[in-house]
Short mmCIF file of N, CA and C in Angstrom, two decimals:
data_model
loop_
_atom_site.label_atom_id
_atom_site.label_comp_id
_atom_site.label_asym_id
_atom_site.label_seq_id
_atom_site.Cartn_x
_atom_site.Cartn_y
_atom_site.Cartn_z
N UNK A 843 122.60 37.72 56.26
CA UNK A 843 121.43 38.57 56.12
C UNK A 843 121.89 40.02 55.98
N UNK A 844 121.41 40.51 54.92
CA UNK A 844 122.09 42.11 54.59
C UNK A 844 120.77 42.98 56.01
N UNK A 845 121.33 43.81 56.18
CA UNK A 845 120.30 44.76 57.45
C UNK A 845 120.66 45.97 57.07
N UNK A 846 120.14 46.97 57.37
CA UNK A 846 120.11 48.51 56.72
C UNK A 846 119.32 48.94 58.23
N UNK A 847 120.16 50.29 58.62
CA UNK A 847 118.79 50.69 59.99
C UNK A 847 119.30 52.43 59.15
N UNK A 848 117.58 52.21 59.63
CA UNK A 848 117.35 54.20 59.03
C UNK A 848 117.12 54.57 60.65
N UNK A 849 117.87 55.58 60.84
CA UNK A 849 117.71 56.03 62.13
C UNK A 849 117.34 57.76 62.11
N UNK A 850 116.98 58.05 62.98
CA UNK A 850 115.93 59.72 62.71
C UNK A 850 115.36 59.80 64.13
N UNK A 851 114.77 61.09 64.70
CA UNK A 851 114.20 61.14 65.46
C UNK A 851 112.54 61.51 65.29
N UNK A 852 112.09 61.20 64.15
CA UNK A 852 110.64 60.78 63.83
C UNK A 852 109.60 61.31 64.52
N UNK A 853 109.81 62.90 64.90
CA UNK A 853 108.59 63.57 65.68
C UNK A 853 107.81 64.37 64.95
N UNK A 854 107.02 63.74 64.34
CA UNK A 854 106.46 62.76 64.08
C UNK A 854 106.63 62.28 62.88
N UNK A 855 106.01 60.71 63.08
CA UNK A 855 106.75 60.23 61.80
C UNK A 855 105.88 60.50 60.77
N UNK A 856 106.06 60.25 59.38
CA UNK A 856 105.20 61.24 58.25
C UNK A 856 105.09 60.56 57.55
N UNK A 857 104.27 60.50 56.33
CA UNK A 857 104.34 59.35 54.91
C UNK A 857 105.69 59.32 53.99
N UNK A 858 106.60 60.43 54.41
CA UNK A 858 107.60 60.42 53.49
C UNK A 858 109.06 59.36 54.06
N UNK A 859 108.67 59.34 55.59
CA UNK A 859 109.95 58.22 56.62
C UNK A 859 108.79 56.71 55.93
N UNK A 860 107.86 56.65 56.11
CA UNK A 860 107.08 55.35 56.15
C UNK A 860 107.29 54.89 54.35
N UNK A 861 107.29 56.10 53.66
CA UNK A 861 107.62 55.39 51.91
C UNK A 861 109.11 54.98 51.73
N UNK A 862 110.07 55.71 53.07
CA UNK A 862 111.81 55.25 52.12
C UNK A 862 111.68 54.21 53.10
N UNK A 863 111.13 53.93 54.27
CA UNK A 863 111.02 52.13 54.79
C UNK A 863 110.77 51.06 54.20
N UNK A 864 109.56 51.54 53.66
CA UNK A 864 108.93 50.71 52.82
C UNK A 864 109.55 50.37 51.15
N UNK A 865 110.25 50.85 51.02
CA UNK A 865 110.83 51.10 50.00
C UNK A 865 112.42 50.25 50.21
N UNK A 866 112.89 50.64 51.24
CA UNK A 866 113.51 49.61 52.10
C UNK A 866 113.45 48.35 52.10
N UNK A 867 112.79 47.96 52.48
CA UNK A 867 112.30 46.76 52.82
C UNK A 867 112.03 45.92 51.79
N UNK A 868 111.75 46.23 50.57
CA UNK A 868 112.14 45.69 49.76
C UNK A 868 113.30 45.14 49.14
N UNK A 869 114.54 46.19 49.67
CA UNK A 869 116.10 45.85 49.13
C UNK A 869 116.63 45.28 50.12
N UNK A 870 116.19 45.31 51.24
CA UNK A 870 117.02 44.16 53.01
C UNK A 870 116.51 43.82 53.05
N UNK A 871 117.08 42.44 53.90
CA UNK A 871 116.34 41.48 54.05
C UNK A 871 115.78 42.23 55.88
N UNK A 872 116.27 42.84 56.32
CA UNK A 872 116.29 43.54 57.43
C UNK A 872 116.01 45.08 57.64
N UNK A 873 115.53 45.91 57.89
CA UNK A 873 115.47 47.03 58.05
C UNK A 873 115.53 47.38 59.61
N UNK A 874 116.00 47.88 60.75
CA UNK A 874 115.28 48.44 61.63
C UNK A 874 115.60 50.26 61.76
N UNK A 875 114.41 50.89 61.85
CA UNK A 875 114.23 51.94 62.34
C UNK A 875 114.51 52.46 63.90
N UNK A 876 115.23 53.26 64.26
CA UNK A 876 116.25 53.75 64.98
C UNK A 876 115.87 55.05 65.32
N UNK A 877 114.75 55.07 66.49
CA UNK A 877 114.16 56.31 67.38
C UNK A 877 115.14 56.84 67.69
N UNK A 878 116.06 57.98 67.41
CA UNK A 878 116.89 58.23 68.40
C UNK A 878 116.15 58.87 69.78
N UNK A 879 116.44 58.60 70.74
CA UNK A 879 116.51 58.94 72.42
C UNK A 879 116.94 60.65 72.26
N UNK A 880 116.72 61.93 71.98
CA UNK A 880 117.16 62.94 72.04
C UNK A 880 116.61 63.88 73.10
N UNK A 881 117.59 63.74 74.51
CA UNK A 881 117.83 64.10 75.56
C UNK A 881 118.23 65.73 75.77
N UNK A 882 118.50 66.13 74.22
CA UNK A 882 119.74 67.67 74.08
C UNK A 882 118.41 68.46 74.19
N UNK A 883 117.26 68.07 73.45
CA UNK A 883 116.51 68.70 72.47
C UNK A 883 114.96 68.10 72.68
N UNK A 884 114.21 69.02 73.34
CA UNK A 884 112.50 68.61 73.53
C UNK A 884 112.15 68.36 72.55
N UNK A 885 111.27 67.12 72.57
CA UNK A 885 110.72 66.59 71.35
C UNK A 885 108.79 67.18 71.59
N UNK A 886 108.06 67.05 70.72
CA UNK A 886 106.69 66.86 71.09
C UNK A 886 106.44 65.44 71.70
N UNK A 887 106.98 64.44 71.22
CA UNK A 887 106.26 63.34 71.64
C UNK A 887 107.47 62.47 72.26
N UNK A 888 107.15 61.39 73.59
CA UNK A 888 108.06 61.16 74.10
C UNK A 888 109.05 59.87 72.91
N UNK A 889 110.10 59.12 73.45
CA UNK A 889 110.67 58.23 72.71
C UNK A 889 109.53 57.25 72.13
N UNK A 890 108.84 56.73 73.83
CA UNK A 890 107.73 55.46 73.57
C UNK A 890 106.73 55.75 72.86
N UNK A 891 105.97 57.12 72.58
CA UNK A 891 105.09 57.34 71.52
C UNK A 891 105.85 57.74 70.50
N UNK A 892 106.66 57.87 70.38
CA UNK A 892 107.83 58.12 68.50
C UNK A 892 107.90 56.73 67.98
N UNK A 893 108.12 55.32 68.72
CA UNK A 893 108.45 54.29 69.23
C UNK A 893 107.22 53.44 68.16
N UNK A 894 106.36 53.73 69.19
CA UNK A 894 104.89 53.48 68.94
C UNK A 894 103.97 53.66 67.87
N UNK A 895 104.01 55.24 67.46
CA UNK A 895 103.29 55.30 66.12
C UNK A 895 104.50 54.95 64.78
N UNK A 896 105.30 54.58 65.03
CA UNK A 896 106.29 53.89 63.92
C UNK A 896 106.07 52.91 63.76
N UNK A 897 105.63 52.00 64.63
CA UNK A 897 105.62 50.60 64.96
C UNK A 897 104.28 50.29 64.37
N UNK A 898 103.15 51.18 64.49
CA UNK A 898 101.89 51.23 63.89
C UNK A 898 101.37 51.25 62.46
N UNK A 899 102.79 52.34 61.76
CA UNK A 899 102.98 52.44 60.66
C UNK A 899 103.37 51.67 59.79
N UNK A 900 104.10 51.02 60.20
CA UNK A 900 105.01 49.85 59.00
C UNK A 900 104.66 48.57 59.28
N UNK A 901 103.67 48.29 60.74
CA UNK A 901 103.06 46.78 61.04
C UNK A 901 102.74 46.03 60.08
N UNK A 902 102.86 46.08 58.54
CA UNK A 902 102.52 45.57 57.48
C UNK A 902 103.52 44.93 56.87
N UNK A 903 104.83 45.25 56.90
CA UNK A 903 106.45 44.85 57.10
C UNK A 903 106.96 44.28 57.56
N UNK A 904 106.88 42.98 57.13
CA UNK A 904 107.48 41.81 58.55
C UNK A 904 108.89 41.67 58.30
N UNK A 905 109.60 42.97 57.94
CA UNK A 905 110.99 42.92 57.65
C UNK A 905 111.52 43.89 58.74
N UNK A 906 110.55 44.63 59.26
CA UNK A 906 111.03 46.11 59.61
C UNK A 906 110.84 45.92 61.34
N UNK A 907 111.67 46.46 61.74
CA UNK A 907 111.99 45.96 63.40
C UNK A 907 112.10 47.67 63.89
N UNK A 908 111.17 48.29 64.74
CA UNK A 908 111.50 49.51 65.00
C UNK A 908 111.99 49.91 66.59
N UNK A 909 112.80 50.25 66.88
CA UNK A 909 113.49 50.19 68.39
C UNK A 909 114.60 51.96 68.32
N UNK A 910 114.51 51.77 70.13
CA UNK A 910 114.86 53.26 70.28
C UNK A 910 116.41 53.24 70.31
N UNK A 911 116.91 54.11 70.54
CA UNK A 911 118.58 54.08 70.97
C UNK A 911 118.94 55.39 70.46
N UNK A 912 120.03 55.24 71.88
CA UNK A 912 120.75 56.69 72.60
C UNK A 912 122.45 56.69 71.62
N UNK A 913 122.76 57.59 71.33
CA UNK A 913 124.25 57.57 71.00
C UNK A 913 124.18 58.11 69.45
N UNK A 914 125.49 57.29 69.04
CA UNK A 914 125.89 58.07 67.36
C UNK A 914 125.27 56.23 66.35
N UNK A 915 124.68 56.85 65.76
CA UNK A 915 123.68 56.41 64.86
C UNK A 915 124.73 54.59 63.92
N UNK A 916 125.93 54.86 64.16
CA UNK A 916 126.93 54.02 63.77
C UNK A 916 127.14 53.03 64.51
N UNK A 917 126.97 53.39 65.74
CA UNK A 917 127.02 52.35 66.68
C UNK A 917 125.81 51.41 67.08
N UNK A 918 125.03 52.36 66.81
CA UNK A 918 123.49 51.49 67.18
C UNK A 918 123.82 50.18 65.79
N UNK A 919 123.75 50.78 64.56
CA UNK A 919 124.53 49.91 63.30
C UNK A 919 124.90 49.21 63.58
N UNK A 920 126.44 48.71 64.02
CA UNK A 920 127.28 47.87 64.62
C UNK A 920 126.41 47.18 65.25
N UNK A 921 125.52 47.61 66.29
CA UNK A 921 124.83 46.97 67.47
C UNK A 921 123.81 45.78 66.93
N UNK A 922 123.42 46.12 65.91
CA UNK A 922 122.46 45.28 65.42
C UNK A 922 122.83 44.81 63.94
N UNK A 923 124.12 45.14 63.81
CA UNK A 923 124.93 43.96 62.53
C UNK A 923 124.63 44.88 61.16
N UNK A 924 124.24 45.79 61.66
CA UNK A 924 123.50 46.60 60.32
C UNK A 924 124.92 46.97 59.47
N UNK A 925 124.84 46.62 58.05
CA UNK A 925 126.13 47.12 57.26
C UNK A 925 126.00 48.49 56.33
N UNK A 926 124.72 49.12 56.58
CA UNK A 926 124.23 50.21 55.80
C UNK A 926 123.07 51.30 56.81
N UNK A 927 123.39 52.43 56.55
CA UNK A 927 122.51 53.85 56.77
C UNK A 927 121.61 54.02 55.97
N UNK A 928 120.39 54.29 55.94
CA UNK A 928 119.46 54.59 55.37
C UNK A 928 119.06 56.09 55.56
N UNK A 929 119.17 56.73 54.24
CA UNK A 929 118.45 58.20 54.56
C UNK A 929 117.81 58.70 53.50
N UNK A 930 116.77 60.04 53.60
CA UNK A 930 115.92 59.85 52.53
C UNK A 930 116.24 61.47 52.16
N UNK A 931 116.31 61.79 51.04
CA UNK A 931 116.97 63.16 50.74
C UNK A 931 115.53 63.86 49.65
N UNK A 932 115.29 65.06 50.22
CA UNK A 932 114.48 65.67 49.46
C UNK A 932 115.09 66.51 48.96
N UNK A 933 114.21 66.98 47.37
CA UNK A 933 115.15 68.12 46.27
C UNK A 933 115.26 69.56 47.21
N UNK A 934 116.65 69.62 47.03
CA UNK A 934 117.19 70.73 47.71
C UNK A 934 117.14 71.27 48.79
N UNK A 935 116.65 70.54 49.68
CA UNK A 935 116.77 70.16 50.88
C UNK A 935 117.88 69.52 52.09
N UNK A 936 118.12 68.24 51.48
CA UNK A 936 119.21 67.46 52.55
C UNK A 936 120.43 67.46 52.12
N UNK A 937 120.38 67.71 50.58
CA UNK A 937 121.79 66.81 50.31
C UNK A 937 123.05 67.24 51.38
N UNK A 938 123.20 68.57 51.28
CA UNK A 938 124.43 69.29 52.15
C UNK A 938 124.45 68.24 53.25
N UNK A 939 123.70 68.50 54.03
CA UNK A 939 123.65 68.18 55.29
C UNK A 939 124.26 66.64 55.44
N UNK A 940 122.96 65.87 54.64
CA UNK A 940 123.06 64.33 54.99
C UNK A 940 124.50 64.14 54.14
N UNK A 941 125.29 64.42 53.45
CA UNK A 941 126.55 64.15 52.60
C UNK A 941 127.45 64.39 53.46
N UNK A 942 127.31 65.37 54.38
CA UNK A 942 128.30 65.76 55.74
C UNK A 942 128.44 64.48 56.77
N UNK A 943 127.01 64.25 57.18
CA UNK A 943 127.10 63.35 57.92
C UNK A 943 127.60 61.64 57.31
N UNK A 944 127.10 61.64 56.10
CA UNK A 944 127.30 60.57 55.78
C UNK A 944 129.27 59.96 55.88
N UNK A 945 129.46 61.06 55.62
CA UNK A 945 131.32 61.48 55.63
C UNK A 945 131.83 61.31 56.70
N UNK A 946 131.17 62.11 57.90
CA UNK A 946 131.30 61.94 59.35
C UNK A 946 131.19 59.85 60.01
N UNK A 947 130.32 59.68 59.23
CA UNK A 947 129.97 58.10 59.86
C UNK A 947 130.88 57.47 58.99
N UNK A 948 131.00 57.57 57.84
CA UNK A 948 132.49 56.73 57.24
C UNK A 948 133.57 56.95 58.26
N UNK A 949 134.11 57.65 58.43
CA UNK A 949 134.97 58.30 59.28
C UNK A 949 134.90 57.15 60.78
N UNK A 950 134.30 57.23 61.49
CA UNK A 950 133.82 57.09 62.75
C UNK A 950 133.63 55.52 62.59
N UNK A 951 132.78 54.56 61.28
CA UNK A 951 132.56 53.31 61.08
C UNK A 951 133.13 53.19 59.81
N UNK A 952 134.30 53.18 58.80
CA UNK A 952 134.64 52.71 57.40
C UNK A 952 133.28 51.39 56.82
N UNK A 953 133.03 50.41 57.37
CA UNK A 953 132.58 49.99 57.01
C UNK A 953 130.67 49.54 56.54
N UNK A 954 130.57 50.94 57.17
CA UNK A 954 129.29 51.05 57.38
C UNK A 954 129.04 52.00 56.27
N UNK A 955 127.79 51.81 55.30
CA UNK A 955 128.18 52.34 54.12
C UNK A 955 126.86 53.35 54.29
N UNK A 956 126.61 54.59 53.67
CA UNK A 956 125.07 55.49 54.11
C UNK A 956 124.60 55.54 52.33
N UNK A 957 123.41 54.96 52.47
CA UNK A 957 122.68 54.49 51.38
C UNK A 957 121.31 56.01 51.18
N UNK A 958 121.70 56.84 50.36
CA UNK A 958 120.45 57.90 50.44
C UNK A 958 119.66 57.77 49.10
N UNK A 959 118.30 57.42 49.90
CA UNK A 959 117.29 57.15 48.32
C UNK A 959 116.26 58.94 48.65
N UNK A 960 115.71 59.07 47.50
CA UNK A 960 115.55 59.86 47.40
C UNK A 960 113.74 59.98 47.54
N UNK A 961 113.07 61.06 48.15
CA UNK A 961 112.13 61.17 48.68
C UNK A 961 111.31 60.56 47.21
N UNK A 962 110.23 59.95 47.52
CA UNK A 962 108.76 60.16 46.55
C UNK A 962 107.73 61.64 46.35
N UNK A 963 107.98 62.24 44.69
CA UNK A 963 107.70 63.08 44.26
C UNK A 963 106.29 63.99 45.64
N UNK A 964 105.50 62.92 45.85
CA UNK A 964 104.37 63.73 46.66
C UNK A 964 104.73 63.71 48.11
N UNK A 965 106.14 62.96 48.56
CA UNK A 965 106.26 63.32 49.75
C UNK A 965 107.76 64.52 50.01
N UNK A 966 108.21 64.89 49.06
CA UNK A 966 109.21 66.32 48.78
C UNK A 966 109.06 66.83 49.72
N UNK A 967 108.23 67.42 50.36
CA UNK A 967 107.94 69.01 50.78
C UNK A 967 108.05 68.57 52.19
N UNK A 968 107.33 67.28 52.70
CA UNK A 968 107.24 66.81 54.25
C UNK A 968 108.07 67.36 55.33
N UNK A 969 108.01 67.43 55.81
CA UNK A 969 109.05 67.84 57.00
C UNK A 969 108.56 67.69 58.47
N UNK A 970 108.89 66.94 59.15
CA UNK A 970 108.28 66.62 60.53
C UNK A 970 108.16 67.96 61.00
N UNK A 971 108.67 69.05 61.03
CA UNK A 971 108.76 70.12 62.01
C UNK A 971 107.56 70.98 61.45
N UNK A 972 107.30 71.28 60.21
CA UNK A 972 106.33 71.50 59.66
C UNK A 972 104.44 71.09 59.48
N UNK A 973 104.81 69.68 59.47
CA UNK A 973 104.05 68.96 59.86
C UNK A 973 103.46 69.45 61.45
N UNK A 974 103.92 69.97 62.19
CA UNK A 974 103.97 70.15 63.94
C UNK A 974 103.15 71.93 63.41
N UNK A 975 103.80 72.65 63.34
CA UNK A 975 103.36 74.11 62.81
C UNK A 975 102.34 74.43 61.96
N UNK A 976 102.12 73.43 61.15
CA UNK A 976 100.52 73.54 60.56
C UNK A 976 99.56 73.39 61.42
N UNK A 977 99.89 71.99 62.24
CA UNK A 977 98.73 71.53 62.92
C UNK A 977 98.19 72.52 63.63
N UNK A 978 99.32 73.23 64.62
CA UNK A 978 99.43 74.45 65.59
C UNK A 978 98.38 75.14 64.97
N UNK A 979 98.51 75.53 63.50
CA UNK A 979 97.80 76.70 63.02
C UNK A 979 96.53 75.70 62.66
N UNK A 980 95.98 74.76 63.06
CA UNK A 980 94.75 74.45 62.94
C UNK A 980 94.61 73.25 61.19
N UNK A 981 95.88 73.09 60.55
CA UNK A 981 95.59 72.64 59.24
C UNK A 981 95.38 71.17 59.86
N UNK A 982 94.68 70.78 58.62
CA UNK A 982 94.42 69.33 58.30
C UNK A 982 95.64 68.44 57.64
N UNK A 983 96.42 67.62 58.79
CA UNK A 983 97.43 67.04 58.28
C UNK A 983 97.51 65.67 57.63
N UNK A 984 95.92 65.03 57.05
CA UNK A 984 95.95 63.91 56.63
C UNK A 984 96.56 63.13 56.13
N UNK A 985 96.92 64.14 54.85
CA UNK A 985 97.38 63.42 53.46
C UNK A 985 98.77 63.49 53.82
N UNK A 986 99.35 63.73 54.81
CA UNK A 986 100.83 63.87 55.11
C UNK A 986 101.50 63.08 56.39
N UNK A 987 100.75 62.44 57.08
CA UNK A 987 101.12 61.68 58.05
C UNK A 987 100.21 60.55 58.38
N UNK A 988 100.21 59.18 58.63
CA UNK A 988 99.53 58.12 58.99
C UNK A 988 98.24 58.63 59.93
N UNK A 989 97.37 58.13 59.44
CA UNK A 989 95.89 58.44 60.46
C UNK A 989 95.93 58.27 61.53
N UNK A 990 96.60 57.68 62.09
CA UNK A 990 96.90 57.52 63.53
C UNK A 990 97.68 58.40 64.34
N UNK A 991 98.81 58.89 63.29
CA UNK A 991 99.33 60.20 63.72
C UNK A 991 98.79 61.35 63.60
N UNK A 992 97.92 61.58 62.47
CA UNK A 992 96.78 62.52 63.19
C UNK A 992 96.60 62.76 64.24
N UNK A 993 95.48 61.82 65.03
CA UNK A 993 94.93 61.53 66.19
C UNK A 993 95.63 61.91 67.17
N UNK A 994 97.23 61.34 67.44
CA UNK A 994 98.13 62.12 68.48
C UNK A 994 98.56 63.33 68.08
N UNK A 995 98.66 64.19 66.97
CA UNK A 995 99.02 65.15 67.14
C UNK A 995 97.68 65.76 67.46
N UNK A 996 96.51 65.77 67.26
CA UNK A 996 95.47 66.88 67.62
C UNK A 996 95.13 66.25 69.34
N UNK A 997 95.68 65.48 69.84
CA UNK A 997 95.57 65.19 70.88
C UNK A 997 96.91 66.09 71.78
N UNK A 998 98.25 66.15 71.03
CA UNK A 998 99.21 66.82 72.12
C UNK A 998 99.30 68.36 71.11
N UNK A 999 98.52 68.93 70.74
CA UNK A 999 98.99 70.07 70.31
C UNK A 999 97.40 71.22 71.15
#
């Protein structure tokens, strides 16, 4: 069974993590999504609601297994047989970054390979942190995050 885990810390998760899953899930036979636990760094929402509205999101996916975990993103991999990274790169945005890391996890796992598909044209701009700073300022975050994530963010903001 080929497995792929996209791992992220998903505060909150947005239509642009839920389209490269889904999108996913079409090419594994396995996907799981990989809350990271980030202990360094306050999140808005705890692990079990990051956990939770992920789990809400992709319930339509009987491929997609979503679970939390602490550590370097390679190992959780290993942990669950996964032979591939999943990451989703927006124009001019990630590449630097995620190409660093992706280098870093070769390094650390050779055999674990980081697979980056590239965002869907209307979800480009997304950005969880952004997503958080609109709301703040009162915007309407519909068209950019699952309806349900709505609901908790105008509930913890």
């Amino acid at each position: 069974m080929v497995k792929a885990l996209y791992p992220g810390t998903f505060d909150p998760v947005h239509n642009g993590h839920v389209d490269i899953v889904s999108r996913s899930a079409r090419l594994f036979e396995k996907v799981y999504v990989g809350i990271y636990e980030q202990p360094e760094k306050p999140a808005l929402f705890s692990t079990q609601d990051r956990v939770s509205m992920f789990k809400e999101s992709v319930e339509h996916l009987p491929n997609v297994e979503v679970q939390s975990f602490r550590g370097l993103a390679v190992n959780h991999a290993q942990k669950v047989g996964a032979m591939f990274i999943l990451r989703g790169l927006r124009a001019g945005f990630d590449f630097e970054t995620e190409f660093e890391m992706a280098l870093m996890w070769r390094k650390l796992s050779p055999k674990i390979d980081v697979i980056c598909m590239m965002s869907s044209l209307e979800n480009q701009f997304i950005h969880s942190s952004r997503v958080k700073e609109v709301v703040k300022l009162g915007a309407n975050v519909s068209d950019l995050v699952p309806q349900h994530v709505v609901k908790k963010l105008n509930e913890n903001m």
